Amino acid sequence: MVKIRSGLMVALLALLAACGGDSGANQPAEVIVYSARNEHLIKPLFDRFTEETGIAVRYVTDDAGPLLTRLQAEGVNSPADLLMTVDAGNLWQAAEAGMLRPVQAPALEAEVPAHLRDPQGRWFALTIRARTMVYSTERVQPEALSTYEALADPAWRGRLCLRTAKKVYNQSLVATMIAALGAEQTEQIVRGWVDNLAVPPFANDTLVMEAIAAGQCDVGLVNTYYYGRLKRERPELPVAIFWPNQSGEGVAARGVHVNVSGAGVTRYSRNPEAAIRLLTWLAAPEAQRMLVALNQEYAVNAAVEMTPEMAAWGAFRGDDIHVGEAGRLQVEAVKLMDRAGYQ
């Protein structure tokens, strides 16, 4: 396994791909991945894939924004074969900017539900991430909780903690609310959230939960894998999960907001067959079990079960709106949040 650590090495790879003397059939297959997922979450997967297939995997890791900028700037000279990132909004942007190519892979389509992949085959979800409520087990009865919308009620004045609106996770949540409720109602809800904040928004989900445990607020919104990590470190933490929008009628019962991590084959991939093979392998049961265990995210493959820790959080029904709406409505969501004073 080789990790590419600099722009110079990326440029060298591109040059070798274009000019290398023994390229083609005399060289072993290789896939180059640009990944917004942390190394400890992808290296075990890539190592296993190489062991099973003989296809080497090289990778660059960075935040999603810089990777998308790099991929677009490199254009036809990019060495990348696969883009792996988090949040459907990022995948949608990459596809709409022409950075990903459509692929037809029946085995891959069979593993990934239709609402979790691009209709044109430009990207596919690899894990599901639920963004749900967490609450203080010392000060809140779960019966008092119901929907995302209800957190705007005056009953929660001075009791709500949120992560910053600058993070794509909250932008995607608001984008899918726009799709379900309309912009006007969503803006009223977000204004209610802002009115109910106990303290200014936090930089990350872990700080939200720590604030609840410390008594600064009583309820918040987080991705479940952050909850799982913190509970592993501090099992005594007086914070629990609540699954919103599970009952009632209409949008009140639309389900928990879900987003994804995923990947797509790059437009100018020099080895698309191997890239599709890696992507298909990542959606198959063996890799899906590894992904679930590594970060406590939910599998897109229905054949793969949750970890015991995740099962203890209880079952939920997820929103089945197409996750691409998070990208399509992201700009509108950001503007709405700004108007509502959510920073």
mmCIF file of C-alpha atoms in Angstrom:
data_model
loop_
_atom_site.group_PDB
_atom_site.id
_atom_site.type_symbol
_atom_site.label_atom_id
_atom_site.label_comp_id
_atom_site.label_asym_id
_atom_site.label_seq_id
_atom_site.Cartn_x
_atom_site.Cartn_y
_atom_site.Cartn_z
ATOM 1 C CA MET A 1 0.000 0.000 0.000
ATOM 2 C CA VAL A 2 1.365 3.413 -0.937
ATOM 3 C CA LYS A 3 -0.058 6.714 0.223
ATOM 4 C CA ILE A 4 0.587 9.700 -2.061
ATOM 5 C CA ARG A 5 1.489 12.616 0.187
ATOM 6 C CA SER A 6 2.014 15.597 -2.086
ATOM 7 C CA GLY A 7 0.929 17.358 -5.234
ATOM 8 C CA LEU A 8 4.355 16.595 -6.704
ATOM 9 C CA MET A 9 3.762 12.868 -6.392
ATOM 10 C CA VAL A 10 0.323 13.220 -7.982
ATOM 11 C CA ALA A 11 1.867 15.060 -10.926
ATOM 12 C CA LEU A 12 4.535 12.353 -11.220
ATOM 13 C CA LEU A 13 1.875 9.661 -11.337
ATOM 14 C CA ALA A 14 0.094 11.507 -14.129
ATOM 15 C CA LEU A 15 3.344 11.814 -16.093
ATOM 16 C CA LEU A 16 4.132 8.132 -15.666
ATOM 17 C CA ALA A 17 0.620 7.174 -16.732
ATOM 18 C CA ALA A 18 1.025 9.216 -19.909
ATOM 19 C CA CYS A 19 4.611 8.267 -20.760
ATOM 20 C CA GLY A 20 5.590 5.130 -18.846
ATOM 21 C CA GLY A 21 7.481 2.725 -21.069
ATOM 22 C CA ASP A 22 6.013 -0.624 -19.965
ATOM 23 C CA SER A 23 2.459 0.605 -19.415
ATOM 24 C CA GLY A 24 -0.531 -1.490 -20.376
ATOM 25 C CA ALA A 25 -0.598 -5.280 -20.358
ATOM 26 C CA ASN A 26 2.938 -5.604 -18.944
ATOM 27 C CA GLN A 27 2.014 -3.656 -15.817
ATOM 28 C CA PRO A 28 -0.164 -4.950 -12.955
ATOM 29 C CA ALA A 29 -3.554 -3.283 -12.597
ATOM 30 C CA GLU A 30 -3.664 -0.287 -10.283
ATOM 31 C CA VAL A 31 -6.341 2.087 -9.009
ATOM 32 C CA ILE A 32 -5.646 5.622 -7.788
ATOM 33 C CA VAL A 33 -8.214 6.957 -5.324
ATOM 34 C CA TYR A 34 -8.821 10.525 -4.174
ATOM 35 C CA SER A 35 -10.444 10.073 -0.781
ATOM 36 C CA ALA A 36 -12.092 12.453 1.679
ATOM 37 C CA ARG A 37 -12.340 9.537 4.077
ATOM 38 C CA ASN A 38 -9.617 9.260 6.717
ATOM 39 C CA GLU A 39 -6.787 6.834 6.131
ATOM 40 C CA HIS A 40 -7.668 4.543 9.043
ATOM 41 C CA LEU A 41 -11.098 3.962 7.477
ATOM 42 C CA ILE A 42 -9.913 3.123 3.961
ATOM 43 C CA LYS A 43 -6.479 1.487 4.255
ATOM 44 C CA PRO A 44 -7.779 -1.808 5.698
ATOM 45 C CA LEU A 45 -10.290 -2.019 2.853
ATOM 46 C CA PHE A 46 -7.747 -1.280 0.150
ATOM 47 C CA ASP A 47 -5.284 -3.777 1.659
ATOM 48 C CA ARG A 48 -7.930 -6.503 1.624
ATOM 49 C CA PHE A 49 -8.961 -5.669 -1.949
ATOM 50 C CA THR A 50 -5.347 -5.919 -3.106
ATOM 51 C CA GLU A 51 -4.904 -9.242 -1.318
ATOM 52 C CA GLU A 52 -7.954 -10.679 -3.031
ATOM 53 C CA THR A 53 -7.517 -9.245 -6.531
ATOM 54 C CA GLY A 54 -3.846 -8.373 -6.969
ATOM 55 C CA ILE A 55 -4.895 -4.825 -7.950
ATOM 56 C CA ALA A 56 -2.796 -2.217 -6.164
ATOM 57 C CA VAL A 57 -4.490 0.840 -4.672
ATOM 58 C CA ARG A 58 -2.770 4.201 -4.294
ATOM 59 C CA TYR A 59 -4.574 7.028 -2.576
ATOM 60 C CA VAL A 60 -4.581 10.714 -1.739
ATOM 61 C CA THR A 61 -6.492 11.866 1.345
ATOM 62 C CA ASP A 62 -7.793 15.397 1.923
ATOM 63 C CA ASP A 63 -11.014 17.231 2.713
ATOM 64 C CA ALA A 64 -13.750 17.020 0.093
ATOM 65 C CA GLY A 65 -13.460 20.651 -1.042
ATOM 66 C CA PRO A 66 -9.733 20.574 -1.865
ATOM 67 C CA LEU A 67 -10.082 17.193 -3.574
ATOM 68 C CA LEU A 68 -12.877 18.428 -5.820
ATOM 69 C CA THR A 69 -10.866 21.545 -6.638
ATOM 70 C CA ARG A 70 -7.799 19.442 -7.460
ATOM 71 C CA LEU A 71 -9.740 17.001 -9.602
ATOM 72 C CA GLN A 72 -11.326 19.811 -11.579
ATOM 73 C CA ALA A 73 -8.028 21.673 -12.022
ATOM 74 C CA GLU A 74 -6.205 18.557 -13.221
ATOM 75 C CA GLY A 75 -8.842 17.784 -15.819
ATOM 76 C CA VAL A 76 -7.754 15.270 -18.419
ATOM 77 C CA ASN A 77 -4.317 15.023 -16.756
ATOM 78 C CA SER A 78 -5.695 13.769 -13.452
ATOM 79 C CA PRO A 79 -4.253 10.428 -12.323
ATOM 80 C CA ALA A 80 -7.346 9.686 -10.209
ATOM 81 C CA ASP A 81 -9.532 6.705 -11.090
ATOM 82 C CA LEU A 82 -12.007 6.914 -8.210
ATOM 83 C CA LEU A 83 -13.329 9.743 -6.052
ATOM 84 C CA MET A 84 -14.441 8.692 -2.563
ATOM 85 C CA THR A 85 -16.094 11.266 -0.338
ATOM 86 C CA VAL A 86 -18.748 11.890 2.298
ATOM 87 C CA ASP A 87 -22.173 13.470 1.909
ATOM 88 C CA ALA A 88 -24.404 13.187 -1.126
ATOM 89 C CA GLY A 89 -24.048 16.944 -1.626
ATOM 90 C CA ASN A 90 -20.358 16.540 -2.439
ATOM 91 C CA LEU A 91 -21.005 13.591 -4.751
ATOM 92 C CA TRP A 92 -23.765 15.513 -6.533
ATOM 93 C CA GLN A 93 -21.485 18.527 -7.029
ATOM 94 C CA ALA A 94 -18.699 16.378 -8.470
ATOM 95 C CA ALA A 95 -21.116 14.726 -10.883
ATOM 96 C CA GLU A 96 -22.749 17.981 -11.988
ATOM 97 C CA ALA A 97 -19.311 19.536 -12.569
ATOM 98 C CA GLY A 98 -18.476 16.721 -14.980
ATOM 99 C CA MET A 99 -15.818 15.121 -12.788
ATOM 100 C CA LEU A 100 -17.441 11.667 -12.710
ATOM 101 C CA ARG A 101 -18.377 9.322 -15.547
ATOM 102 C CA PRO A 102 -21.551 7.249 -15.864
ATOM 103 C CA VAL A 103 -20.964 3.540 -15.371
ATOM 104 C CA GLN A 104 -23.188 0.554 -15.934
ATOM 105 C CA ALA A 105 -22.483 -2.187 -13.412
ATOM 106 C CA PRO A 106 -25.440 -4.502 -12.764
ATOM 107 C CA ALA A 107 -23.755 -6.137 -9.759
ATOM 108 C CA LEU A 108 -23.176 -2.719 -8.173
ATOM 109 C CA GLU A 109 -26.708 -1.553 -8.918
ATOM 110 C CA ALA A 110 -28.042 -4.717 -7.287
ATOM 111 C CA GLU A 111 -26.215 -3.913 -4.034
ATOM 112 C CA VAL A 112 -27.044 -0.175 -3.750
ATOM 113 C CA PRO A 113 -30.725 0.911 -3.522
ATOM 114 C CA ALA A 114 -31.890 3.327 -6.212
ATOM 115 C CA HIS A 115 -32.428 6.272 -3.844
ATOM 116 C CA LEU A 116 -28.816 5.931 -2.673
ATOM 117 C CA ARG A 117 -27.134 6.220 -6.084
ATOM 118 C CA ASP A 118 -27.034 8.614 -8.987
ATOM 119 C CA PRO A 119 -29.688 7.815 -11.631
ATOM 120 C CA GLN A 120 -26.985 8.126 -14.295
ATOM 121 C CA GLY A 121 -24.552 5.844 -12.464
ATOM 122 C CA ARG A 122 -22.009 8.571 -11.753
ATOM 123 C CA TRP A 123 -21.822 7.833 -8.020
ATOM 124 C CA PHE A 124 -22.949 5.157 -5.588
ATOM 125 C CA ALA A 125 -23.434 5.246 -1.820
ATOM 126 C CA LEU A 126 -21.201 2.955 0.220
ATOM 127 C CA THR A 127 -22.480 3.654 3.741
ATOM 128 C CA ILE A 128 -25.554 5.271 5.253
ATOM 129 C CA ARG A 129 -25.192 7.932 7.940
ATOM 130 C CA ALA A 130 -28.199 8.822 10.060
ATOM 131 C CA ARG A 131 -28.401 12.384 11.430
ATOM 132 C CA THR A 132 -30.670 12.095 14.406
ATOM 133 C CA MET A 133 -31.523 13.542 17.823
ATOM 134 C CA VAL A 134 -29.566 13.002 21.010
ATOM 135 C CA TYR A 135 -30.863 14.034 24.405
ATOM 136 C CA SER A 136 -29.973 14.193 28.075
ATOM 137 C CA THR A 137 -31.160 11.096 29.899
ATOM 138 C CA GLU A 138 -31.119 13.154 33.103
ATOM 139 C CA ARG A 139 -33.369 16.028 32.016
ATOM 140 C CA VAL A 140 -35.442 14.840 29.044
ATOM 141 C CA GLN A 141 -38.062 12.119 28.762
ATOM 142 C CA PRO A 142 -37.986 10.570 25.278
ATOM 143 C CA GLU A 143 -41.770 10.954 25.092
ATOM 144 C CA ALA A 144 -41.209 14.721 24.874
ATOM 145 C CA LEU A 145 -39.397 14.303 21.538
ATOM 146 C CA SER A 146 -41.024 13.763 18.163
ATOM 147 C CA THR A 147 -39.753 15.449 14.973
ATOM 148 C CA TYR A 148 -36.993 17.698 13.673
ATOM 149 C CA GLU A 149 -39.654 20.343 13.171
ATOM 150 C CA ALA A 150 -40.795 20.166 16.796
ATOM 151 C CA LEU A 151 -37.372 21.333 18.007
ATOM 152 C CA ALA A 152 -38.497 24.783 16.841
ATOM 153 C CA ASP A 153 -41.285 24.821 19.467
ATOM 154 C CA PRO A 154 -40.933 27.368 22.315
ATOM 155 C CA ALA A 155 -40.827 24.414 24.765
ATOM 156 C CA TRP A 156 -37.171 23.959 23.730
ATOM 157 C CA ARG A 157 -36.179 27.611 24.228
ATOM 158 C CA GLY A 158 -32.647 27.707 25.643
ATOM 159 C CA ARG A 159 -32.360 23.912 25.516
ATOM 160 C CA LEU A 160 -31.080 23.157 21.987
ATOM 161 C CA CYS A 161 -27.487 22.658 20.814
ATOM 162 C CA LEU A 162 -26.474 22.469 17.154
ATOM 163 C CA ARG A 163 -23.356 22.082 15.074
ATOM 164 C CA THR A 164 -22.444 25.015 12.854
ATOM 165 C CA ALA A 165 -24.413 25.609 9.670
ATOM 166 C CA LYS A 166 -21.103 25.756 7.804
ATOM 167 C CA LYS A 167 -20.846 21.961 7.932
ATOM 168 C CA VAL A 168 -22.307 20.099 4.972
ATOM 169 C CA TYR A 169 -24.160 17.633 7.234
ATOM 170 C CA ASN A 170 -26.568 20.310 8.455
ATOM 171 C CA GLN A 171 -26.811 21.848 4.999
ATOM 172 C CA SER A 172 -27.941 18.477 3.641
ATOM 173 C CA LEU A 173 -30.482 18.053 6.441
ATOM 174 C CA VAL A 174 -32.006 21.449 5.659
ATOM 175 C CA ALA A 175 -31.898 20.731 1.907
ATOM 176 C CA THR A 176 -33.961 17.568 2.329
ATOM 177 C CA MET A 177 -36.360 19.445 4.612
ATOM 178 C CA ILE A 178 -36.866 21.954 1.790
ATOM 179 C CA ALA A 179 -37.670 19.041 -0.521
ATOM 180 C CA ALA A 180 -40.191 17.622 1.955
ATOM 181 C CA LEU A 181 -41.727 20.760 3.490
ATOM 182 C CA GLY A 182 -41.034 23.596 1.082
ATOM 183 C CA ALA A 183 -38.702 26.536 1.594
ATOM 184 C CA GLU A 184 -41.116 28.752 3.532
ATOM 185 C CA GLN A 185 -41.963 26.215 6.217
ATOM 186 C CA THR A 186 -38.353 25.053 6.470
ATOM 187 C CA GLU A 187 -37.168 28.613 7.053
ATOM 188 C CA GLN A 188 -39.699 29.039 9.855
ATOM 189 C CA ILE A 189 -38.394 25.857 11.476
ATOM 190 C CA VAL A 190 -34.754 26.873 11.181
ATOM 191 C CA ARG A 191 -35.576 30.277 12.685
ATOM 192 C CA GLY A 192 -37.193 28.417 15.564
ATOM 193 C CA TRP A 193 -34.050 26.347 16.036
ATOM 194 C CA VAL A 194 -31.967 29.503 16.203
ATOM 195 C CA ASP A 195 -34.351 31.042 18.744
ATOM 196 C CA ASN A 196 -34.052 27.897 20.892
ATOM 197 C CA LEU A 197 -30.247 27.699 20.953
ATOM 198 C CA ALA A 198 -28.770 27.525 24.439
ATOM 199 C CA VAL A 199 -25.289 28.506 23.221
ATOM 200 C CA PRO A 200 -23.762 29.415 19.820
ATOM 201 C CA PRO A 201 -23.345 26.497 17.381
ATOM 202 C CA PHE A 202 -20.421 24.151 17.930
ATOM 203 C CA ALA A 203 -17.651 23.159 15.527
ATOM 204 C CA ASN A 204 -18.468 19.439 15.639
ATOM 205 C CA ASP A 205 -20.982 16.841 16.801
ATOM 206 C CA THR A 206 -18.854 15.610 19.694
ATOM 207 C CA LEU A 207 -18.937 19.047 21.297
ATOM 208 C CA VAL A 208 -22.731 19.058 20.967
ATOM 209 C CA MET A 209 -22.988 15.840 22.980
ATOM 210 C CA GLU A 210 -20.436 16.978 25.555
ATOM 211 C CA ALA A 211 -22.460 20.170 26.041
ATOM 212 C CA ILE A 212 -25.603 18.096 26.658
ATOM 213 C CA ALA A 213 -23.757 15.931 29.181
ATOM 214 C CA ALA A 214 -22.423 19.054 30.919
ATOM 215 C CA GLY A 215 -25.895 20.547 31.268
ATOM 216 C CA GLN A 216 -25.444 23.404 28.801
ATOM 217 C CA CYS A 217 -28.406 22.149 26.758
ATOM 218 C CA ASP A 218 -30.783 19.201 26.667
ATOM 219 C CA VAL A 219 -31.113 18.069 23.051
ATOM 220 C CA GLY A 220 -29.137 18.238 19.800
ATOM 221 C CA LEU A 221 -28.625 16.775 16.319
ATOM 222 C CA VAL A 222 -25.658 14.538 15.462
ATOM 223 C CA ASN A 223 -24.538 11.805 13.107
ATOM 224 C CA THR A 224 -24.879 8.454 14.837
ATOM 225 C CA TYR A 225 -21.270 7.355 14.344
ATOM 226 C CA TYR A 226 -20.087 10.341 16.410
ATOM 227 C CA TYR A 227 -22.398 9.110 19.153
ATOM 228 C CA GLY A 228 -20.972 5.601 18.823
ATOM 229 C CA ARG A 229 -17.377 6.819 19.085
ATOM 230 C CA LEU A 230 -18.064 8.957 22.151
ATOM 231 C CA LYS A 231 -20.013 6.217 23.920
ATOM 232 C CA ARG A 232 -17.124 3.801 23.351
ATOM 233 C CA GLU A 233 -14.834 6.255 25.121
ATOM 234 C CA ARG A 234 -17.346 7.284 27.787
ATOM 235 C CA PRO A 235 -20.021 4.611 28.224
ATOM 236 C CA GLU A 236 -21.385 6.408 31.277
ATOM 237 C CA LEU A 237 -22.235 9.520 29.236
ATOM 238 C CA PRO A 238 -25.835 10.538 30.104
ATOM 239 C CA VAL A 239 -26.834 11.024 26.452
ATOM 240 C CA ALA A 240 -29.090 8.781 24.358
ATOM 241 C CA ILE A 241 -30.358 8.559 20.773
ATOM 242 C CA PHE A 242 -33.906 9.362 19.689
ATOM 243 C CA TRP A 243 -35.193 8.540 16.202
ATOM 244 C CA PRO A 244 -37.398 11.435 14.974
ATOM 245 C CA ASN A 245 -40.215 11.505 12.408
ATOM 246 C CA GLN A 246 -41.205 7.888 12.945
ATOM 247 C CA SER A 247 -44.956 8.226 13.503
ATOM 248 C CA GLY A 248 -47.952 10.325 12.577
ATOM 249 C CA GLU A 249 -48.998 11.270 9.069
ATOM 250 C CA GLY A 250 -47.350 12.799 6.020
ATOM 251 C CA VAL A 251 -43.997 14.528 6.417
ATOM 252 C CA ALA A 252 -44.119 14.055 10.198
ATOM 253 C CA ALA A 253 -43.574 10.359 9.525
ATOM 254 C CA ARG A 254 -41.081 10.713 6.680
ATOM 255 C CA GLY A 255 -38.284 9.063 8.684
ATOM 256 C CA VAL A 256 -34.843 9.898 9.995
ATOM 257 C CA HIS A 257 -32.648 12.041 7.760
ATOM 258 C CA VAL A 258 -30.011 9.847 6.150
ATOM 259 C CA ASN A 259 -26.987 10.799 4.129
ATOM 260 C CA VAL A 260 -24.194 8.740 2.656
ATOM 261 C CA SER A 261 -20.551 8.276 1.999
ATOM 262 C CA GLY A 262 -19.903 7.098 -1.523
ATOM 263 C CA ALA A 263 -17.711 7.023 -4.588
ATOM 264 C CA GLY A 264 -17.685 7.411 -8.344
ATOM 265 C CA VAL A 265 -15.345 6.647 -11.228
ATOM 266 C CA THR A 266 -13.590 9.787 -12.426
ATOM 267 C CA ARG A 267 -14.260 11.158 -15.887
ATOM 268 C CA TYR A 268 -10.674 10.749 -17.088
ATOM 269 C CA SER A 269 -9.828 7.491 -15.302
ATOM 270 C CA ARG A 270 -7.078 5.582 -17.076
ATOM 271 C CA ASN A 271 -8.178 2.319 -15.519
ATOM 272 C CA PRO A 272 -11.986 2.451 -15.300
ATOM 273 C CA GLU A 273 -12.418 -1.331 -15.341
ATOM 274 C CA ALA A 274 -10.325 -1.743 -12.197
ATOM 275 C CA ALA A 275 -12.011 1.288 -10.613
ATOM 276 C CA ILE A 276 -15.454 -0.243 -11.226
ATOM 277 C CA ARG A 277 -14.187 -3.509 -9.810
ATOM 278 C CA LEU A 278 -13.046 -1.753 -6.622
ATOM 279 C CA LEU A 279 -16.309 0.170 -6.333
ATOM 280 C CA THR A 280 -18.349 -3.014 -6.794
ATOM 281 C CA TRP A 281 -16.203 -4.818 -4.202
ATOM 282 C CA LEU A 282 -16.765 -1.988 -1.702
ATOM 283 C CA ALA A 283 -20.546 -2.457 -1.993
ATOM 284 C CA ALA A 284 -20.382 -6.236 -1.544
ATOM 285 C CA PRO A 285 -20.946 -7.902 1.853
ATOM 286 C CA GLU A 286 -17.320 -8.443 2.929
ATOM 287 C CA ALA A 287 -16.288 -4.815 2.496
ATOM 288 C CA GLN A 288 -19.618 -3.587 3.839
ATOM 289 C CA ARG A 289 -19.079 -5.507 7.079
ATOM 290 C CA MET A 290 -15.644 -3.912 7.391
ATOM 291 C CA LEU A 291 -17.061 -0.424 6.813
ATOM 292 C CA VAL A 292 -19.755 -0.933 9.446
ATOM 293 C CA ALA A 293 -17.242 -2.191 12.013
ATOM 294 C CA LEU A 294 -14.655 0.508 11.312
ATOM 295 C CA ASN A 295 -16.910 3.551 11.784
ATOM 296 C CA GLN A 296 -20.328 2.323 12.950
ATOM 297 C CA GLU A 297 -22.049 3.581 9.819
ATOM 298 C CA TYR A 298 -24.951 1.643 8.341
ATOM 299 C CA ALA A 299 -24.423 -0.626 5.348
ATOM 300 C CA VAL A 300 -26.077 0.141 2.023
ATOM 301 C CA ASN A 301 -26.095 -3.597 1.378
ATOM 302 C CA ALA A 302 -29.238 -5.031 2.957
ATOM 303 C CA ALA A 303 -27.485 -8.354 3.575
ATOM 304 C CA VAL A 304 -25.118 -6.806 6.132
ATOM 305 C CA GLU A 305 -26.171 -6.466 9.765
ATOM 306 C CA MET A 306 -25.380 -3.758 12.289
ATOM 307 C CA THR A 307 -22.792 -4.165 15.020
ATOM 308 C CA PRO A 308 -24.198 -5.121 18.455
ATOM 309 C CA GLU A 309 -23.538 -1.562 19.643
ATOM 310 C CA MET A 310 -25.566 -0.107 16.798
ATOM 311 C CA ALA A 311 -28.350 -2.641 17.269
ATOM 312 C CA ALA A 312 -28.657 -1.466 20.871
ATOM 313 C CA TRP A 313 -29.636 1.998 19.606
ATOM 314 C CA GLY A 314 -32.819 0.503 18.186
ATOM 315 C CA ALA A 315 -34.302 0.240 14.717
ATOM 316 C CA PHE A 316 -35.457 3.246 12.715
ATOM 317 C CA ARG A 317 -37.089 4.050 9.413
ATOM 318 C CA GLY A 318 -34.985 6.312 7.246
ATOM 319 C CA ASP A 319 -36.240 8.998 4.892
ATOM 320 C CA ASP A 320 -36.393 7.442 1.422
ATOM 321 C CA ILE A 321 -36.107 10.737 -0.438
ATOM 322 C CA HIS A 322 -33.348 10.522 -3.052
ATOM 323 C CA VAL A 323 -30.146 11.631 -1.340
ATOM 324 C CA GLY A 324 -29.185 13.613 -4.439
ATOM 325 C CA GLU A 325 -31.700 16.236 -3.295
ATOM 326 C CA ALA A 326 -29.132 17.198 -0.673
ATOM 327 C CA GLY A 327 -26.893 18.358 -3.491
ATOM 328 C CA ARG A 328 -29.519 19.820 -5.768
ATOM 329 C CA LEU A 329 -30.904 22.036 -2.995
ATOM 330 C CA GLN A 330 -27.666 22.716 -1.128
ATOM 331 C CA VAL A 331 -27.194 26.299 -2.351
ATOM 332 C CA GLU A 332 -30.798 27.136 -1.476
ATOM 333 C CA ALA A 333 -30.332 25.539 1.951
ATOM 334 C CA VAL A 334 -27.220 27.610 2.689
ATOM 335 C CA LYS A 335 -29.013 30.835 1.730
ATOM 336 C CA LEU A 336 -32.033 29.874 3.840
ATOM 337 C CA MET A 337 -29.862 29.132 6.890
ATOM 338 C CA ASP A 338 -28.121 32.458 6.496
ATOM 339 C CA ARG A 339 -31.436 34.326 6.310
ATOM 340 C CA ALA A 340 -32.611 32.516 9.430
ATOM 341 C CA GLY A 341 -29.515 33.582 11.358
ATOM 342 C CA TYR A 342 -28.124 30.055 11.627
ATOM 343 C CA GLN A 343 -24.364 30.468 11.462
#
